[in-house]
Amino acid sequence: MTHSEKHRPQIVVGLVATPPDHPARVAARLTADLAGGLLDRVNADVRWTVREGWGEVAPRRDGGVEALLDDLARRRAEDQWDVAICLTDLPLHVERVPLVAQTSARRRVAVVSLPALGLRQLRAARAAVPDLVSRLLSDASDQRVPRAGWASAEMASRVPAVHRMVGEADAGERSYVASRFIGRVRLLTGMVRANRPGRALLGLSKLLVGAFGTAAFALTTDTIWQMGDALGGLRLAVIMLLGLSALVAWLIVAHDLWEKPTRETPNELARLFNLGTILTLTLATVLSYVVLFVGTVLVGALLIDTSVLEQTLQRPVDLTDYLTLAWITSSLATVGGAIGSGLENEETVRAAAYGYHPEPDGWRDENVGQPRSRR
């Protein structure tokens, strides 16, 4: 640190992730370049220090954003940060529209709902957080930064998820909300992104192996060949949709993934959690079906000679016949896989539930030294 840097005023920004899984990964990547973004966009004459944290700020379902801001304010005061920003994967709402961010100059804290940012959450957070820090310090009349002169429309231009600002701007209580329709679509896609469908797909690996074995066995029976030839595209599509729906439904029921409304989880939040779970599992099962279909096509081409298939169907065959055969075989094998999905590892399947947060490796409760379980 140079002599001039030592004499610059320091501002400490706390970046809190709750719960400590997806938000913590976003926070870790954001921390690496946040100080530089604050230098460029807020004040180059300040020595910015960014500190990460998690654990003490719980994802408050029942109290809404105000309770979350209160928790964050206590954490800020305890750690002696100048301002604190919380990144959460909770879907938050204000006036029945998705809430992207909330600032409180009185508490000197802000919360950002990552799902409301959509698919490109890290990029959107990099654009939003410096503006939120600037607005907090300006509304709190902090003399170390110039008073922010930009309007909410400028933040909306940097962060597409932000549609408008509501709340008591004069009091420093600002809510940056999304649009009613596009904002809800972006929120749902962001929830699926935060829920990591790839993790759910890996959790279904045993199911996929079992379904592939079922498909390989079914390919050896000429009854399946004749069924595939007799059924039209519409009926094959219905069978496929029924198989995928049965798999998703069975996973939810067998592993108790359905979020029930409680005093801690309001009806609207429970509905969002369940929709996020359904979309995550649907995406994972569709991807697994594509993998199964491609594998079945390859196995069918290796196992079934064209002359044998022509003799059974009593007509010339081409590539579309092998694709049709793989289609019906994959669909029937998916139904069989749904029955065997109860053999999947409980933790990997439950991770697909949006309201369930498995602890990341190495995270421990600082008070008791044991892993914390959240639900």
PDB file of N, CA, C and O in Angstrom, residues 243-305:
ATOM      1  N   GLY A 243     -44.551 -40.589 -19.815  1.00  0.00           N
ATOM      2  CA  GLY A 243     -43.397 -41.164 -19.142  1.00  0.00           C
ATOM      3  C   GLY A 243     -42.607 -40.115 -18.377  1.00  0.00           C
ATOM      4  O   GLY A 243     -42.221 -40.330 -17.217  1.00  0.00           O
ATOM      5  N   LEU A 244     -42.368 -38.956 -19.004  1.00  0.00           N
ATOM      6  CA  LEU A 244     -41.625 -37.892 -18.333  1.00  0.00           C
ATOM      7  C   LEU A 244     -42.415 -37.333 -17.154  1.00  0.00           C
ATOM      8  O   LEU A 244     -41.850 -37.057 -16.089  1.00  0.00           O
ATOM      9  N   SER A 245     -43.739 -37.175 -17.328  1.00  0.00           N
ATOM     10  CA  SER A 245     -44.576 -36.674 -16.230  1.00  0.00           C
ATOM     11  C   SER A 245     -44.593 -37.646 -15.068  1.00  0.00           C
ATOM     12  O   SER A 245     -44.547 -37.233 -13.897  1.00  0.00           O
ATOM     13  N   ALA A 246     -44.666 -38.944 -15.391  1.00  0.00           N
ATOM     14  CA  ALA A 246     -44.662 -39.956 -14.335  1.00  0.00           C
ATOM     15  C   ALA A 246     -43.351 -39.922 -13.555  1.00  0.00           C
ATOM     16  O   ALA A 246     -43.339 -40.060 -12.319  1.00  0.00           O
ATOM     17  N   LEU A 247     -42.245 -39.705 -14.260  1.00  0.00           N
ATOM     18  CA  LEU A 247     -40.949 -39.661 -13.591  1.00  0.00           C
ATOM     19  C   LEU A 247     -40.861 -38.460 -12.659  1.00  0.00           C
ATOM     20  O   LEU A 247     -40.431 -38.588 -11.501  1.00  0.00           O
ATOM     21  N   VAL A 248     -41.273 -37.277 -13.131  1.00  0.00           N
ATOM     22  CA  VAL A 248     -41.224 -36.076 -12.299  1.00  0.00           C
ATOM     23  C   VAL A 248     -42.128 -36.237 -11.082  1.00  0.00           C
ATOM     24  O   VAL A 248     -41.738 -35.937  -9.941  1.00  0.00           O
ATOM     25  N   ALA A 249     -43.345 -36.724 -11.312  1.00  0.00           N
ATOM     26  CA  ALA A 249     -44.296 -36.893 -10.207  1.00  0.00           C
ATOM     27  C   ALA A 249     -43.776 -37.897  -9.188  1.00  0.00           C
ATOM     28  O   ALA A 249     -43.889 -37.686  -7.967  1.00  0.00           O
ATOM     29  N   TRP A 250     -43.203 -38.986  -9.666  1.00  0.00           N
ATOM     30  CA  TRP A 250     -42.710 -40.005  -8.742  1.00  0.00           C
ATOM     31  C   TRP A 250     -41.531 -39.492  -7.919  1.00  0.00           C
ATOM     32  O   TRP A 250     -41.424 -39.774  -6.726  1.00  0.00           O
ATOM     33  N   LEU A 251     -40.656 -38.732  -8.534  1.00  0.00           N
ATOM     34  CA  LEU A 251     -39.533 -38.160  -7.795  1.00  0.00           C
ATOM     35  C   LEU A 251     -40.020 -37.226  -6.694  1.00  0.00           C
ATOM     36  O   LEU A 251     -39.499 -37.237  -5.574  1.00  0.00           O
ATOM     37  N   ILE A 252     -41.029 -36.408  -7.002  1.00  0.00           N
ATOM     38  CA  ILE A 252     -41.553 -35.469  -6.010  1.00  0.00           C
ATOM     39  C   ILE A 252     -42.214 -36.207  -4.858  1.00  0.00           C
ATOM     40  O   ILE A 252     -41.983 -35.898  -3.678  1.00  0.00           O
ATOM     41  N   VAL A 253     -43.019 -37.221  -5.178  1.00  0.00           N
ATOM     42  CA  VAL A 253     -43.742 -37.957  -4.134  1.00  0.00           C
ATOM     43  C   VAL A 253     -42.796 -38.843  -3.329  1.00  0.00           C
ATOM     44  O   VAL A 253     -42.818 -38.850  -2.088  1.00  0.00           O
ATOM     45  N   ALA A 254     -41.947 -39.603  -4.018  1.00  0.00           N
ATOM     46  CA  ALA A 254     -41.085 -40.570  -3.335  1.00  0.00           C
ATOM     47  C   ALA A 254     -40.064 -39.906  -2.430  1.00  0.00           C
ATOM     48  O   ALA A 254     -39.677 -40.471  -1.401  1.00  0.00           O
ATOM     49  N   HIS A 255     -39.627 -38.699  -2.785  1.00  0.00           N
ATOM     50  CA  HIS A 255     -38.586 -38.023  -2.014  1.00  0.00           C
ATOM     51  C   HIS A 255     -39.113 -36.823  -1.241  1.00  0.00           C
ATOM     52  O   HIS A 255     -38.318 -36.030  -0.722  1.00  0.00           O
ATOM     53  N   ASP A 256     -40.436 -36.685  -1.175  1.00  0.00           N
ATOM     54  CA  ASP A 256     -41.072 -35.645  -0.365  1.00  0.00           C
ATOM     55  C   ASP A 256     -40.515 -34.261  -0.717  1.00  0.00           C
ATOM     56  O   ASP A 256     -40.051 -33.515   0.146  1.00  0.00           O
ATOM     57  N   LEU A 257     -40.600 -33.912  -1.996  1.00  0.00           N
ATOM     58  CA  LEU A 257     -40.063 -32.640  -2.459  1.00  0.00           C
ATOM     59  C   LEU A 257     -41.119 -31.536  -2.498  1.00  0.00           C
ATOM     60  O   LEU A 257     -40.781 -30.400  -2.835  1.00  0.00           O
ATOM     61  N   TRP A 258     -42.349 -31.852  -2.190  1.00  0.00           N
ATOM     62  CA  TRP A 258     -43.418 -30.860  -2.291  1.00  0.00           C
ATOM     63  C   TRP A 258     -43.419 -29.955  -1.064  1.00  0.00           C
ATOM     64  O   TRP A 258     -43.461 -30.423   0.071  1.00  0.00           O
ATOM     65  N   GLU A 259     -43.351 -28.649  -1.294  1.00  0.00           N
ATOM     66  CA  GLU A 259     -43.331 -27.667  -0.218  1.00  0.00           C
ATOM     67  C   GLU A 259     -44.753 -27.351   0.207  1.00  0.00           C
ATOM     68  O   GLU A 259     -45.566 -26.903  -0.596  1.00  0.00           O
ATOM     69  N   LYS A 260     -45.059 -27.588   1.478  1.00  0.00           N
ATOM     70  CA  LYS A 260     -46.407 -27.321   1.992  1.00  0.00           C
ATOM     71  C   LYS A 260     -46.444 -25.953   2.664  1.00  0.00           C
ATOM     72  O   LYS A 260     -45.519 -25.591   3.386  1.00  0.00           O
ATOM     73  N   PRO A 261     -47.512 -25.183   2.431  1.00  0.00           N
ATOM     74  CA  PRO A 261     -47.626 -23.879   3.098  1.00  0.00           C
ATOM     75  C   PRO A 261     -47.658 -24.037   4.615  1.00  0.00           C
ATOM     76  O   PRO A 261     -48.349 -24.894   5.149  1.00  0.00           O
ATOM     77  N   THR A 262     -46.891 -23.220   5.306  1.00  0.00           N
ATOM     78  CA  THR A 262     -46.853 -23.223   6.763  1.00  0.00           C
ATOM     79  C   THR A 262     -46.820 -21.769   7.240  1.00  0.00           C
ATOM     80  O   THR A 262     -46.840 -20.834   6.433  1.00  0.00           O
ATOM     81  N   ARG A 263     -46.730 -21.577   8.535  1.00  0.00           N
ATOM     82  CA  ARG A 263     -46.618 -20.239   9.074  1.00  0.00           C
ATOM     83  C   ARG A 263     -45.317 -19.588   8.628  1.00  0.00           C
ATOM     84  O   ARG A 263     -45.233 -18.377   8.440  1.00  0.00           O
ATOM     85  N   GLU A 264     -44.272 -20.386   8.434  1.00  0.00           N
ATOM     86  CA  GLU A 264     -42.991 -19.858   7.989  1.00  0.00           C
ATOM     87  C   GLU A 264     -42.916 -19.696   6.475  1.00  0.00           C
ATOM     88  O   GLU A 264     -42.093 -18.923   5.977  1.00  0.00           O
ATOM     89  N   THR A 265     -43.745 -20.445   5.749  1.00  0.00           N
ATOM     90  CA  THR A 265     -43.730 -20.399   4.288  1.00  0.00           C
ATOM     91  C   THR A 265     -45.121 -20.053   3.783  1.00  0.00           C
ATOM     92  O   THR A 265     -45.991 -20.925   3.730  1.00  0.00           O
ATOM     93  N   PRO A 266     -45.369 -18.794   3.418  1.00  0.00           N
ATOM     94  CA  PRO A 266     -46.693 -18.401   2.924  1.00  0.00           C
ATOM     95  C   PRO A 266     -47.072 -19.162   1.656  1.00  0.00           C
ATOM     96  O   PRO A 266     -46.225 -19.743   0.971  1.00  0.00           O
ATOM     97  N   ASN A 267     -48.370 -19.114   1.331  1.00  0.00           N
ATOM     98  CA  ASN A 267     -48.886 -19.843   0.176  1.00  0.00           C
ATOM     99  C   ASN A 267     -48.174 -19.453  -1.114  1.00  0.00           C
ATOM    100  O   ASN A 267     -47.788 -20.321  -1.911  1.00  0.00           O
ATOM    101  N   GLU A 268     -48.003 -18.154  -1.346  1.00  0.00           N
ATOM    102  CA  GLU A 268     -47.389 -17.704  -2.595  1.00  0.00           C
ATOM    103  C   GLU A 268     -45.951 -18.172  -2.701  1.00  0.00           C
ATOM    104  O   GLU A 268     -45.494 -18.589  -3.769  1.00  0.00           O
ATOM    105  N   LEU A 269     -45.216 -18.128  -1.591  1.00  0.00           N
ATOM    106  CA  LEU A 269     -43.829 -18.577  -1.606  1.00  0.00           C
ATOM    107  C   LEU A 269     -43.752 -20.083  -1.820  1.00  0.00           C
ATOM    108  O   LEU A 269     -42.882 -20.575  -2.548  1.00  0.00           O
ATOM    109  N   ALA A 270     -44.667 -20.836  -1.180  1.00  0.00           N
ATOM    110  CA  ALA A 270     -44.689 -22.289  -1.370  1.00  0.00           C
ATOM    111  C   ALA A 270     -44.984 -22.638  -2.827  1.00  0.00           C
ATOM    112  O   ALA A 270     -44.377 -23.563  -3.390  1.00  0.00           O
ATOM    113  N   ARG A 271     -45.888 -21.888  -3.456  1.00  0.00           N
ATOM    114  CA  ARG A 271     -46.195 -22.139  -4.864  1.00  0.00           C
ATOM    115  C   ARG A 271     -44.966 -21.884  -5.743  1.00  0.00           C
ATOM    116  O   ARG A 271     -44.691 -22.652  -6.679  1.00  0.00           O
ATOM    117  N   LEU A 272     -44.241 -20.822  -5.453  1.00  0.00           N
ATOM    118  CA  LEU A 272     -43.032 -20.535  -6.227  1.00  0.00           C
ATOM    119  C   LEU A 272     -41.972 -21.615  -6.028  1.00  0.00           C
ATOM    120  O   LEU A 272     -41.310 -22.040  -6.983  1.00  0.00           O
ATOM    121  N   PHE A 273     -41.793 -22.054  -4.788  1.00  0.00           N
ATOM    122  CA  PHE A 273     -40.840 -23.130  -4.515  1.00  0.00           C
ATOM    123  C   PHE A 273     -41.208 -24.392  -5.307  1.00  0.00           C
ATOM    124  O   PHE A 273     -40.345 -25.020  -5.926  1.00  0.00           O
ATOM    125  N   ASN A 274     -42.485 -24.755  -5.262  1.00  0.00           N
ATOM    126  CA  ASN A 274     -42.922 -25.972  -5.953  1.00  0.00           C
ATOM    127  C   ASN A 274     -42.777 -25.835  -7.462  1.00  0.00           C
ATOM    128  O   ASN A 274     -42.378 -26.792  -8.144  1.00  0.00           O
ATOM    129  N   LEU A 275     -43.091 -24.655  -7.992  1.00  0.00           N
ATOM    130  CA  LEU A 275     -42.930 -24.452  -9.430  1.00  0.00           C
ATOM    131  C   LEU A 275     -41.461 -24.520  -9.820  1.00  0.00           C
ATOM    132  O   LEU A 275     -41.104 -25.100 -10.859  1.00  0.00           O
ATOM    133  N   GLY A 276     -40.586 -23.941  -8.997  1.00  0.00           N
ATOM    134  CA  GLY A 276     -39.158 -24.039  -9.263  1.00  0.00           C
ATOM    135  C   GLY A 276     -38.665 -25.472  -9.230  1.00  0.00           C
ATOM    136  O   GLY A 276     -37.831 -25.879 -10.050  1.00  0.00           O
ATOM    137  N   THR A 277     -39.181 -26.259  -8.285  1.00  0.00           N
ATOM    138  CA  THR A 277     -38.804 -27.673  -8.197  1.00  0.00           C
ATOM    139  C   THR A 277     -39.266 -28.440  -9.426  1.00  0.00           C
ATOM    140  O   THR A 277     -38.516 -29.232 -10.008  1.00  0.00           O
ATOM    141  N   ILE A 278     -40.526 -28.205  -9.836  1.00  0.00           N
ATOM    142  CA  ILE A 278     -41.072 -28.903 -11.001  1.00  0.00           C
ATOM    143  C   ILE A 278     -40.279 -28.559 -12.255  1.00  0.00           C
ATOM    144  O   ILE A 278     -39.925 -29.450 -13.051  1.00  0.00           O
ATOM    145  N   LEU A 279     -39.981 -27.281 -12.453  1.00  0.00           N
ATOM    146  CA  LEU A 279     -39.236 -26.877 -13.644  1.00  0.00           C
ATOM    147  C   LEU A 279     -37.824 -27.453 -13.642  1.00  0.00           C
ATOM    148  O   LEU A 279     -37.311 -27.878 -14.683  1.00  0.00           O
ATOM    149  N   THR A 280     -37.180 -27.480 -12.467  1.00  0.00           N
ATOM    150  CA  THR A 280     -35.834 -28.042 -12.374  1.00  0.00           C
ATOM    151  C   THR A 280     -35.829 -29.523 -12.713  1.00  0.00           C
ATOM    152  O   THR A 280     -35.004 -30.001 -13.502  1.00  0.00           O
ATOM    153  N   LEU A 281     -36.765 -30.269 -12.113  1.00  0.00           N
ATOM    154  CA  LEU A 281     -36.832 -31.706 -12.376  1.00  0.00           C
ATOM    155  C   LEU A 281     -37.241 -31.993 -13.814  1.00  0.00           C
ATOM    156  O   LEU A 281     -36.749 -32.949 -14.427  1.00  0.00           O
ATOM    157  N   THR A 282     -38.134 -31.177 -14.361  1.00  0.00           N
ATOM    158  CA  THR A 282     -38.547 -31.374 -15.749  1.00  0.00           C
ATOM    159  C   THR A 282     -37.366 -31.185 -16.693  1.00  0.00           C
ATOM    160  O   THR A 282     -37.152 -31.991 -17.613  1.00  0.00           O
ATOM    161  N   LEU A 283     -36.582 -30.114 -16.468  1.00  0.00           N
ATOM    162  CA  LEU A 283     -35.409 -29.889 -17.307  1.00  0.00           C
ATOM    163  C   LEU A 283     -34.406 -31.024 -17.172  1.00  0.00           C
ATOM    164  O   LEU A 283     -33.843 -31.501 -18.165  1.00  0.00           O
ATOM    165  N   ALA A 284     -34.188 -31.499 -15.939  1.00  0.00           N
ATOM    166  CA  ALA A 284     -33.238 -32.589 -15.720  1.00  0.00           C
ATOM    167  C   ALA A 284     -33.709 -33.879 -16.381  1.00  0.00           C
ATOM    168  O   ALA A 284     -32.913 -34.606 -16.995  1.00  0.00           O
ATOM    169  N   THR A 285     -35.002 -34.185 -16.267  1.00  0.00           N
ATOM    170  CA  THR A 285     -35.517 -35.425 -16.867  1.00  0.00           C
ATOM    171  C   THR A 285     -35.535 -35.343 -18.394  1.00  0.00           C
ATOM    172  O   THR A 285     -35.283 -36.337 -19.071  1.00  0.00           O
ATOM    173  N   VAL A 286     -35.818 -34.159 -18.946  1.00  0.00           N
ATOM    174  CA  VAL A 286     -35.773 -34.017 -20.397  1.00  0.00           C
ATOM    175  C   VAL A 286     -34.353 -34.226 -20.912  1.00  0.00           C
ATOM    176  O   VAL A 286     -34.142 -34.909 -21.931  1.00  0.00           O
ATOM    177  N   LEU A 287     -33.384 -33.655 -20.227  1.00  0.00           N
ATOM    178  CA  LEU A 287     -31.986 -33.863 -20.629  1.00  0.00           C
ATOM    179  C   LEU A 287     -31.592 -35.333 -20.519  1.00  0.00           C
ATOM    180  O   LEU A 287     -30.888 -35.861 -21.391  1.00  0.00           O
ATOM    181  N   SER A 288     -32.030 -35.985 -19.438  1.00  0.00           N
ATOM    182  CA  SER A 288     -31.725 -37.415 -19.296  1.00  0.00           C
ATOM    183  C   SER A 288     -32.415 -38.230 -20.389  1.00  0.00           C
ATOM    184  O   SER A 288     -31.855 -39.217 -20.883  1.00  0.00           O
ATOM    185  N   TYR A 289     -33.618 -37.801 -20.794  1.00  0.00           N
ATOM    186  CA  TYR A 289     -34.332 -38.504 -21.874  1.00  0.00           C
ATOM    187  C   TYR A 289     -33.579 -38.358 -23.190  1.00  0.00           C
ATOM    188  O   TYR A 289     -33.477 -39.320 -23.969  1.00  0.00           O
ATOM    189  N   VAL A 290     -33.041 -37.166 -23.453  1.00  0.00           N
ATOM    190  CA  VAL A 290     -32.271 -36.953 -24.684  1.00  0.00           C
ATOM    191  C   VAL A 290     -31.035 -37.849 -24.698  1.00  0.00           C
ATOM    192  O   VAL A 290     -30.717 -38.475 -25.721  1.00  0.00           O
ATOM    193  N   VAL A 291     -30.341 -37.930 -23.560  1.00  0.00           N
ATOM    194  CA  VAL A 291     -29.171 -38.812 -23.473  1.00  0.00           C
ATOM    195  C   VAL A 291     -29.580 -40.260 -23.706  1.00  0.00           C
ATOM    196  O   VAL A 291     -28.906 -41.009 -24.446  1.00  0.00           O
ATOM    197  N   LEU A 292     -30.697 -40.670 -23.088  1.00  0.00           N
ATOM    198  CA  LEU A 292     -31.189 -42.038 -23.260  1.00  0.00           C
ATOM    199  C   LEU A 292     -31.574 -42.307 -24.706  1.00  0.00           C
ATOM    200  O   LEU A 292     -31.265 -43.377 -25.255  1.00  0.00           O
ATOM    201  N   PHE A 293     -32.231 -41.342 -25.339  1.00  0.00           N
ATOM    202  CA  PHE A 293     -32.667 -41.511 -26.728  1.00  0.00           C
ATOM    203  C   PHE A 293     -31.462 -41.681 -27.656  1.00  0.00           C
ATOM    204  O   PHE A 293     -31.441 -42.586 -28.514  1.00  0.00           O
ATOM    205  N   VAL A 294     -30.458 -40.819 -27.498  1.00  0.00           N
ATOM    206  CA  VAL A 294     -29.274 -40.914 -28.356  1.00  0.00           C
ATOM    207  C   VAL A 294     -28.577 -42.258 -28.150  1.00  0.00           C
ATOM    208  O   VAL A 294     -28.176 -42.927 -29.119  1.00  0.00           O
ATOM    209  N   GLY A 295     -28.446 -42.675 -26.907  1.00  0.00           N
ATOM    210  CA  GLY A 295     -27.819 -43.964 -26.636  1.00  0.00           C
ATOM    211  C   GLY A 295     -28.609 -45.124 -27.211  1.00  0.00           C
ATOM    212  O   GLY A 295     -28.027 -46.091 -27.737  1.00  0.00           O
ATOM    213  N   THR A 296     -29.932 -45.027 -27.147  1.00  0.00           N
ATOM    214  CA  THR A 296     -30.780 -46.100 -27.678  1.00  0.00           C
ATOM    215  C   THR A 296     -30.677 -46.174 -29.194  1.00  0.00           C
ATOM    216  O   THR A 296     -30.680 -47.277 -29.775  1.00  0.00           O
ATOM    217  N   VAL A 297     -30.583 -45.035 -29.861  1.00  0.00           N
ATOM    218  CA  VAL A 297     -30.409 -45.032 -31.313  1.00  0.00           C
ATOM    219  C   VAL A 297     -29.121 -45.748 -31.693  1.00  0.00           C
ATOM    220  O   VAL A 297     -29.090 -46.583 -32.612  1.00  0.00           O
ATOM    221  N   LEU A 298     -28.046 -45.436 -30.983  1.00  0.00           N
ATOM    222  CA  LEU A 298     -26.753 -46.052 -31.295  1.00  0.00           C
ATOM    223  C   LEU A 298     -26.772 -47.550 -31.039  1.00  0.00           C
ATOM    224  O   LEU A 298     -26.286 -48.345 -31.857  1.00  0.00           O
ATOM    225  N   VAL A 299     -27.351 -47.946 -29.897  1.00  0.00           N
ATOM    226  CA  VAL A 299     -27.420 -49.382 -29.584  1.00  0.00           C
ATOM    227  C   VAL A 299     -28.306 -50.105 -30.588  1.00  0.00           C
ATOM    228  O   VAL A 299     -27.992 -51.221 -31.038  1.00  0.00           O
ATOM    229  N   GLY A 300     -29.434 -49.486 -30.954  1.00  0.00           N
ATOM    230  CA  GLY A 300     -30.329 -50.110 -31.935  1.00  0.00           C
ATOM    231  C   GLY A 300     -29.647 -50.310 -33.273  1.00  0.00           C
ATOM    232  O   GLY A 300     -29.822 -51.356 -33.924  1.00  0.00           O
ATOM    233  N   ALA A 301     -28.852 -49.325 -33.701  1.00  0.00           N
ATOM    234  CA  ALA A 301     -28.153 -49.455 -34.976  1.00  0.00           C
ATOM    235  C   ALA A 301     -27.112 -50.568 -34.925  1.00  0.00           C
ATOM    236  O   ALA A 301     -26.844 -51.225 -35.949  1.00  0.00           O
ATOM    237  N   LEU A 302     -26.518 -50.797 -33.745  1.00  0.00           N
ATOM    238  CA  LEU A 302     -25.510 -51.852 -33.615  1.00  0.00           C
ATOM    239  C   LEU A 302     -26.136 -53.235 -33.465  1.00  0.00           C
ATOM    240  O   LEU A 302     -25.624 -54.225 -33.997  1.00  0.00           O
ATOM    241  N   LEU A 303     -27.247 -53.328 -32.750  1.00  0.00           N
ATOM    242  CA  LEU A 303     -27.841 -54.630 -32.441  1.00  0.00           C
ATOM    243  C   LEU A 303     -28.747 -55.162 -33.539  1.00  0.00           C
ATOM    244  O   LEU A 303     -28.799 -56.381 -33.775  1.00  0.00           O
ATOM    245  N   ILE A 304     -29.480 -54.277 -34.191  1.00  0.00           N
ATOM    246  CA  ILE A 304     -30.531 -54.717 -35.105  1.00  0.00           C
ATOM    247  C   ILE A 304     -30.066 -54.525 -36.544  1.00  0.00           C
ATOM    248  O   ILE A 304     -29.892 -53.390 -37.007  1.00  0.00           O
ATOM    249  N   ASP A 305     -29.889 -55.619 -37.232  1.00  0.00           N
ATOM    250  CA  ASP A 305     -29.511 -55.554 -38.646  1.00  0.00           C
ATOM    251  C   ASP A 305     -30.704 -55.102 -39.478  1.00  0.00           C
ATOM    252  O   ASP A 305     -31.856 -55.445 -39.183  1.00  0.00           O
TER     253      ASP A 305
END
